[in-house]
mmCIF file of C-alpha atoms in Angstrom:
data_model
loop_
_atom_site.group_PDB
_atom_site.id
_atom_site.type_symbol
_atom_site.label_atom_id
_atom_site.label_comp_id
_atom_site.label_asym_id
_atom_site.label_seq_id
_atom_site.Cartn_x
_atom_site.Cartn_y
_atom_site.Cartn_z
ATOM 1 C CA MET C 1 113.466 162.298 104.328
ATOM 2 C CA LEU C 2 112.034 160.900 101.133
ATOM 3 C CA SER C 3 114.323 157.742 101.405
ATOM 4 C CA ASP C 4 112.268 157.026 104.608
ATOM 5 C CA ARG C 5 109.075 156.998 102.329
ATOM 6 C CA VAL C 6 109.942 154.151 100.031
ATOM 7 C CA LEU C 7 107.154 151.490 99.962
ATOM 8 C CA PHE C 8 108.650 149.124 97.332
ATOM 9 C CA ILE C 9 112.150 148.805 95.688
ATOM 10 C CA ASP C 10 113.949 146.270 93.483
ATOM 11 C CA GLY C 11 116.266 146.482 90.707
ATOM 12 C CA GLU C 12 113.688 148.090 88.213
ATOM 13 C CA ALA C 13 111.231 150.194 90.268
ATOM 14 C CA ILE C 14 110.772 152.370 93.378
ATOM 15 C CA ILE C 15 107.200 153.172 94.760
ATOM 16 C CA LEU C 16 107.415 156.255 96.838
ATOM 17 C CA ASP C 17 104.793 157.683 99.251
ATOM 18 C CA LYS C 18 104.964 161.161 97.858
ATOM 19 C CA PRO C 19 103.863 163.773 100.470
ATOM 20 C CA ALA C 20 101.135 166.186 99.602
ATOM 21 C CA GLY C 21 102.645 169.895 98.686
ATOM 22 C CA LEU C 22 105.648 168.207 96.834
ATOM 23 C CA PRO C 23 105.438 168.492 93.121
ATOM 24 C CA VAL C 24 106.694 165.605 90.714
ATOM 25 C CA THR C 25 108.351 168.020 88.308
ATOM 26 C CA PRO C 26 110.069 171.442 89.165
ATOM 27 C CA PRO C 27 107.301 174.318 89.408
ATOM 28 C CA VAL C 28 107.596 177.154 86.870
ATOM 29 C CA ASN C 29 108.269 179.545 89.607
ATOM 30 C CA GLY C 30 110.855 177.639 91.263
ATOM 31 C CA GLY C 31 110.971 175.567 94.404
ATOM 32 C CA MET C 32 111.659 171.874 95.398
ATOM 33 C CA SER C 33 110.320 168.940 93.637
ATOM 34 C CA ILE C 34 110.911 165.062 93.256
ATOM 35 C CA GLU C 35 113.667 165.901 90.863
ATOM 36 C CA ASN C 36 115.539 167.417 93.791
ATOM 37 C CA TYR C 37 115.789 164.009 95.599
ATOM 38 C CA ARG C 38 116.696 161.756 92.790
ATOM 39 C CA GLU C 39 120.206 161.220 93.977
ATOM 40 C CA MET C 40 118.952 160.644 97.242
ATOM 41 C CA LEU C 41 116.713 157.851 95.999
ATOM 42 C CA SER C 42 119.349 156.049 93.746
ATOM 43 C CA PHE C 43 120.299 153.842 96.596
ATOM 44 C CA GLY C 44 123.669 153.171 95.139
ATOM 45 C CA PHE C 45 122.669 153.007 91.396
ATOM 46 C CA HIS C 46 124.728 155.176 89.072
ATOM 47 C CA ARG C 47 121.530 156.273 87.268
ATOM 48 C CA TRP C 48 118.971 158.341 89.200
ATOM 49 C CA PRO C 49 115.422 157.187 89.148
ATOM 50 C CA ASN C 50 112.777 158.883 87.149
ATOM 51 C CA ALA C 51 109.066 159.333 87.673
ATOM 52 C CA VAL C 52 106.942 156.991 85.385
ATOM 53 C CA HIS C 53 103.883 158.987 85.788
ATOM 54 C CA ARG C 54 102.540 162.088 87.642
ATOM 55 C CA LEU C 55 100.581 162.995 90.930
ATOM 56 C CA ASP C 56 99.201 166.476 91.541
ATOM 57 C CA ARG C 57 101.295 168.711 93.811
ATOM 58 C CA ASP C 58 98.667 168.365 96.493
ATOM 59 C CA THR C 59 98.092 164.575 95.970
ATOM 60 C CA SER C 60 99.761 162.311 98.312
ATOM 61 C CA GLY C 61 100.738 158.785 98.011
ATOM 62 C CA CYS C 62 101.965 156.035 95.506
ATOM 63 C CA LEU C 63 104.312 157.256 92.856
ATOM 64 C CA LEU C 64 106.116 154.889 90.658
ATOM 65 C CA LEU C 65 109.926 155.490 89.827
ATOM 66 C CA SER C 66 111.842 153.545 87.324
ATOM 67 C CA ARG C 67 115.464 152.910 87.932
ATOM 68 C CA ASN C 68 116.799 152.351 84.381
ATOM 69 C CA PRO C 69 115.736 153.307 80.803
ATOM 70 C CA LYS C 70 114.669 149.791 79.879
ATOM 71 C CA ALA C 71 112.279 149.632 82.918
ATOM 72 C CA MET C 72 110.942 153.051 82.039
ATOM 73 C CA LYS C 73 109.828 151.910 78.537
ATOM 74 C CA ARG C 74 108.272 148.796 79.886
ATOM 75 C CA PHE C 75 106.400 150.661 82.599
ATOM 76 C CA GLN C 76 105.277 153.534 80.142
ATOM 77 C CA ARG C 77 103.886 150.822 77.979
ATOM 78 C CA ALA C 78 102.124 149.072 80.825
ATOM 79 C CA PHE C 79 100.359 152.566 81.511
ATOM 80 C CA GLU C 80 99.476 152.949 77.680
ATOM 81 C CA GLU C 81 98.140 149.262 77.464
ATOM 82 C CA ARG C 82 96.120 149.950 80.793
ATOM 83 C CA ARG C 83 97.995 147.172 82.751
ATOM 84 C CA VAL C 84 98.154 149.437 85.776
ATOM 85 C CA ALA C 85 95.730 149.176 88.474
ATOM 86 C CA LYS C 86 95.501 152.333 90.848
ATOM 87 C CA ARG C 87 93.168 153.224 93.707
ATOM 88 C CA TYR C 88 92.702 156.654 95.346
ATOM 89 C CA VAL C 89 91.110 157.472 98.435
ATOM 90 C CA ALA C 90 89.558 160.907 99.015
ATOM 91 C CA VAL C 91 87.545 162.878 101.717
ATOM 92 C CA LEU C 92 84.627 164.564 100.003
ATOM 93 C CA ASP C 93 83.065 167.851 101.413
ATOM 94 C CA GLY C 94 79.559 166.321 101.542
ATOM 95 C CA ILE C 95 77.979 162.942 100.885
ATOM 96 C CA PRO C 96 77.410 161.529 97.379
ATOM 97 C CA SER C 97 74.104 159.872 96.494
ATOM 98 C CA GLY C 98 74.382 156.057 96.671
ATOM 99 C CA ASP C 99 77.067 153.493 97.908
ATOM 100 C CA GLY C 100 79.129 153.396 94.672
ATOM 101 C CA GLY C 101 79.007 153.151 90.839
ATOM 102 C CA THR C 102 80.793 154.245 87.816
ATOM 103 C CA ILE C 103 81.367 157.646 86.622
ATOM 104 C CA ASP C 104 81.732 158.031 82.866
ATOM 105 C CA LEU C 105 82.391 161.650 82.027
ATOM 106 C CA PRO C 106 84.629 162.738 79.194
ATOM 107 C CA LEU C 107 87.012 165.563 80.163
ATOM 108 C CA GLY C 108 88.203 168.637 78.121
ATOM 109 C CA LYS C 109 90.655 171.506 78.911
ATOM 110 C CA VAL C 110 89.317 175.049 79.239
ATOM 111 C CA SER C 111 91.415 178.243 79.783
ATOM 112 C CA THR C 112 90.689 181.728 80.725
ATOM 113 C CA ARG C 113 92.938 184.638 81.531
ATOM 114 C CA GLU C 114 91.357 185.259 84.843
ATOM 115 C CA GLU C 115 91.100 181.825 86.147
ATOM 116 C CA GLY C 116 93.854 180.031 84.193
ATOM 117 C CA TRP C 117 93.418 176.403 82.975
ATOM 118 C CA ARG C 118 91.084 173.708 84.386
ATOM 119 C CA MET C 119 89.420 170.346 83.356
ATOM 120 C CA VAL C 120 85.707 170.048 82.815
ATOM 121 C CA GLY C 121 83.226 167.553 81.806
ATOM 122 C CA ASP C 122 82.727 167.669 77.950
ATOM 123 C CA PRO C 123 80.980 165.303 75.719
ATOM 124 C CA ALA C 124 83.633 166.024 73.076
ATOM 125 C CA GLY C 125 86.591 165.566 75.363
ATOM 126 C CA LYS C 126 88.660 162.619 75.933
ATOM 127 C CA ALA C 127 87.109 159.498 77.556
ATOM 128 C CA ALA C 128 87.377 159.218 81.375
ATOM 129 C CA VAL C 129 86.031 156.435 83.462
ATOM 130 C CA THR C 130 86.074 156.083 87.210
ATOM 131 C CA HIS C 131 84.554 153.403 89.569
ATOM 132 C CA TRP C 132 83.845 154.769 93.035
ATOM 133 C CA MET C 133 82.880 153.122 96.426
ATOM 134 C CA LEU C 134 81.685 154.823 99.499
ATOM 135 C CA LEU C 135 83.768 153.767 102.716
ATOM 136 C CA ARG C 136 82.626 155.713 105.472
ATOM 137 C CA VAL C 137 80.619 158.947 106.498
ATOM 138 C CA LEU C 138 81.683 161.371 109.298
ATOM 139 C CA ASP C 139 80.269 164.823 110.151
ATOM 140 C CA ASN C 140 78.670 165.317 106.609
ATOM 141 C CA ARG C 141 81.987 164.241 104.984
ATOM 142 C CA ALA C 142 82.462 160.969 103.027
ATOM 143 C CA LEU C 143 85.566 158.866 102.672
ATOM 144 C CA VAL C 144 85.354 157.543 99.060
ATOM 145 C CA ALA C 145 87.519 155.160 96.997
ATOM 146 C CA PHE C 146 88.122 155.847 93.460
ATOM 147 C CA THR C 147 89.527 153.445 90.939
ATOM 148 C CA PRO C 148 90.120 155.032 87.476
ATOM 149 C CA GLU C 149 90.093 153.027 84.238
ATOM 150 C CA THR C 150 91.701 156.155 82.503
ATOM 151 C CA GLY C 151 94.403 158.320 83.639
ATOM 152 C CA ARG C 152 93.235 161.993 82.586
ATOM 153 C CA THR C 153 94.573 165.173 84.109
ATOM 154 C CA HIS C 154 92.565 165.887 87.359
ATOM 155 C CA GLN C 155 90.280 162.976 86.611
ATOM 156 C CA ILE C 156 89.404 161.985 90.112
ATOM 157 C CA ARG C 157 88.769 165.667 91.180
ATOM 158 C CA VAL C 158 86.598 166.531 88.290
ATOM 159 C CA HIS C 159 84.771 163.217 88.499
ATOM 160 C CA ALA C 160 84.072 163.905 92.216
ATOM 161 C CA ALA C 161 83.055 167.528 91.720
ATOM 162 C CA GLU C 162 80.856 167.150 88.600
ATOM 163 C CA GLY C 163 80.149 163.358 88.397
ATOM 164 C CA LEU C 164 79.151 163.091 91.907
ATOM 165 C CA GLY C 165 78.476 166.793 92.756
ATOM 166 C CA VAL C 166 80.710 166.638 95.709
ATOM 167 C CA PRO C 167 84.218 168.055 95.672
ATOM 168 C CA VAL C 168 87.451 166.700 97.357
ATOM 169 C CA VAL C 169 87.929 168.683 100.487
ATOM 170 C CA GLY C 170 90.622 171.153 100.218
ATOM 171 C CA ASP C 171 90.521 171.238 96.408
ATOM 172 C CA PRO C 172 91.848 174.643 95.481
ATOM 173 C CA VAL C 173 90.384 174.481 91.848
ATOM 174 C CA TYR C 174 87.052 172.390 91.872
ATOM 175 C CA GLY C 175 86.072 172.831 95.592
ATOM 176 C CA SER C 176 86.360 175.425 98.343
ATOM 177 C CA GLY C 177 90.228 175.003 98.821
ATOM 178 C CA THR C 178 90.120 175.154 102.511
ATOM 179 C CA LEU C 179 90.464 172.555 105.265
ATOM 180 C CA GLY C 180 90.712 174.241 108.585
ATOM 181 C CA LYS C 181 93.731 176.321 108.760
ATOM 182 C CA ASN C 182 95.876 174.333 106.357
ATOM 183 C CA GLY C 183 93.885 174.085 103.127
ATOM 184 C CA ILE C 184 95.581 170.684 102.176
ATOM 185 C CA MET C 185 93.659 168.604 99.523
ATOM 186 C CA LEU C 186 92.589 165.283 101.004
ATOM 187 C CA LEU C 187 93.231 163.206 97.760
ATOM 188 C CA HIS C 188 95.603 160.164 98.224
ATOM 189 C CA SER C 189 97.048 157.610 95.871
ATOM 190 C CA GLU C 190 96.413 154.609 98.153
ATOM 191 C CA TRP C 191 97.467 151.529 96.024
ATOM 192 C CA ILE C 192 99.077 150.743 92.753
ATOM 193 C CA ARG C 193 99.984 147.619 90.795
ATOM 194 C CA VAL C 194 101.839 147.420 87.773
ATOM 195 C CA SER C 195 102.218 143.963 85.717
ATOM 196 C CA ARG C 196 105.517 142.626 84.568
ATOM 197 C CA ASP C 197 106.141 139.912 82.175
ATOM 198 C CA GLY C 198 107.695 137.062 83.713
ATOM 199 C CA LYS C 199 108.043 138.793 87.170
ATOM 200 C CA PRO C 200 105.936 139.493 90.143
ATOM 201 C CA PRO C 201 103.940 142.870 89.670
ATOM 202 C CA VAL C 202 105.224 145.953 91.250
ATOM 203 C CA GLU C 203 102.773 146.774 93.987
ATOM 204 C CA ALA C 204 102.367 148.789 97.079
ATOM 205 C CA ARG C 205 99.851 150.531 99.395
ATOM 206 C CA ALA C 206 100.503 153.938 101.048
ATOM 207 C CA PRO C 207 99.014 154.342 104.548
ATOM 208 C CA LEU C 208 96.650 157.264 104.931
ATOM 209 C CA PRO C 209 98.582 160.610 105.869
ATOM 210 C CA ALA C 210 97.978 162.487 108.924
ATOM 211 C CA THR C 211 95.661 165.000 107.377
ATOM 212 C CA PHE C 212 93.206 162.103 106.766
ATOM 213 C CA ILE C 213 93.661 160.890 110.385
ATOM 214 C CA ASN C 214 93.106 164.357 111.819
ATOM 215 C CA ALA C 215 89.859 164.523 109.811
ATOM 216 C CA GLY C 216 88.687 161.384 111.519
ATOM 217 C CA PHE C 217 89.444 158.716 109.127
ATOM 218 C CA ALA C 218 91.812 155.650 109.503
ATOM 219 C CA ASP C 219 93.488 152.996 107.673
ATOM 220 C CA ASP C 220 90.920 150.421 108.927
ATOM 221 C CA ASP C 221 88.105 152.402 106.931
ATOM 222 C CA VAL C 222 89.851 151.282 103.716
ATOM 223 C CA PRO C 223 89.566 147.617 102.746
ATOM 224 C CA PRO C 224 92.217 145.639 100.716
ATOM 225 C CA PRO C 225 92.227 146.294 96.934
#
C-alpha cells in the first residue's frame, strides 16, 4: 500500500517513495496512477494531496505532495526559484569515462510519427545542467549519482545516454529497454530537500528499490547527500 511508503509527513507536505511502474498522472489509455491513491494519502485531512512535480512512470523514489493549496503555491515557487535540491541514482549500461563532472547539454523535443516524441541534445534547446558522480562499478555496469540543477523532461536519462554516452539500464527510449526478464528502468529519485521560509526544510531519502539490490548494488554504495 502506498500509505506504507511515506518517507516524510507534516501539515504541508508528504514525500512518497513512488514505486516504478506507477505514473503520477492518469495514463491516456487508462490505468492506475498516483491520482487513484490520493484519498488514502489524505491521512484525515479533508483535502486530498496533490503532486508538486513529476517523476517518469518507470522512475522510483521521492515524490513531493502538497497537502493544501497554500503549500502547493509555496512549493511550486521553490521549484521555480531553484530552491529544491534533488539527487537521483541510476545503474548505467556501461561505465562512463571519469569519476564525475558536469553535463551541460541543452535539451529539445523532437517527434516523429513512427517513434513518437523524445528529448535530444539541442544547442538551441532549453538549458539543462546535471552534476554526476561515479559510485561503484560492477559487471560492466556503473552506479552513478546525478544531481540536476535544472528540471527538464527526461533530463537525467538524456544526459546519461548522450552526455556520458552510457544509457540507464532498462531505459525503453534512450537505451536498450531491457533488464533480464522484467525490463524495469533502474533510475531512482533517492533524495529531495525543499527549503521553507521560517520552517525546517521538507527532506527525505528513499532507499534503493529491490531492482537495484537484485542488480548487485546496495544502500551502502550511496553516500549521504
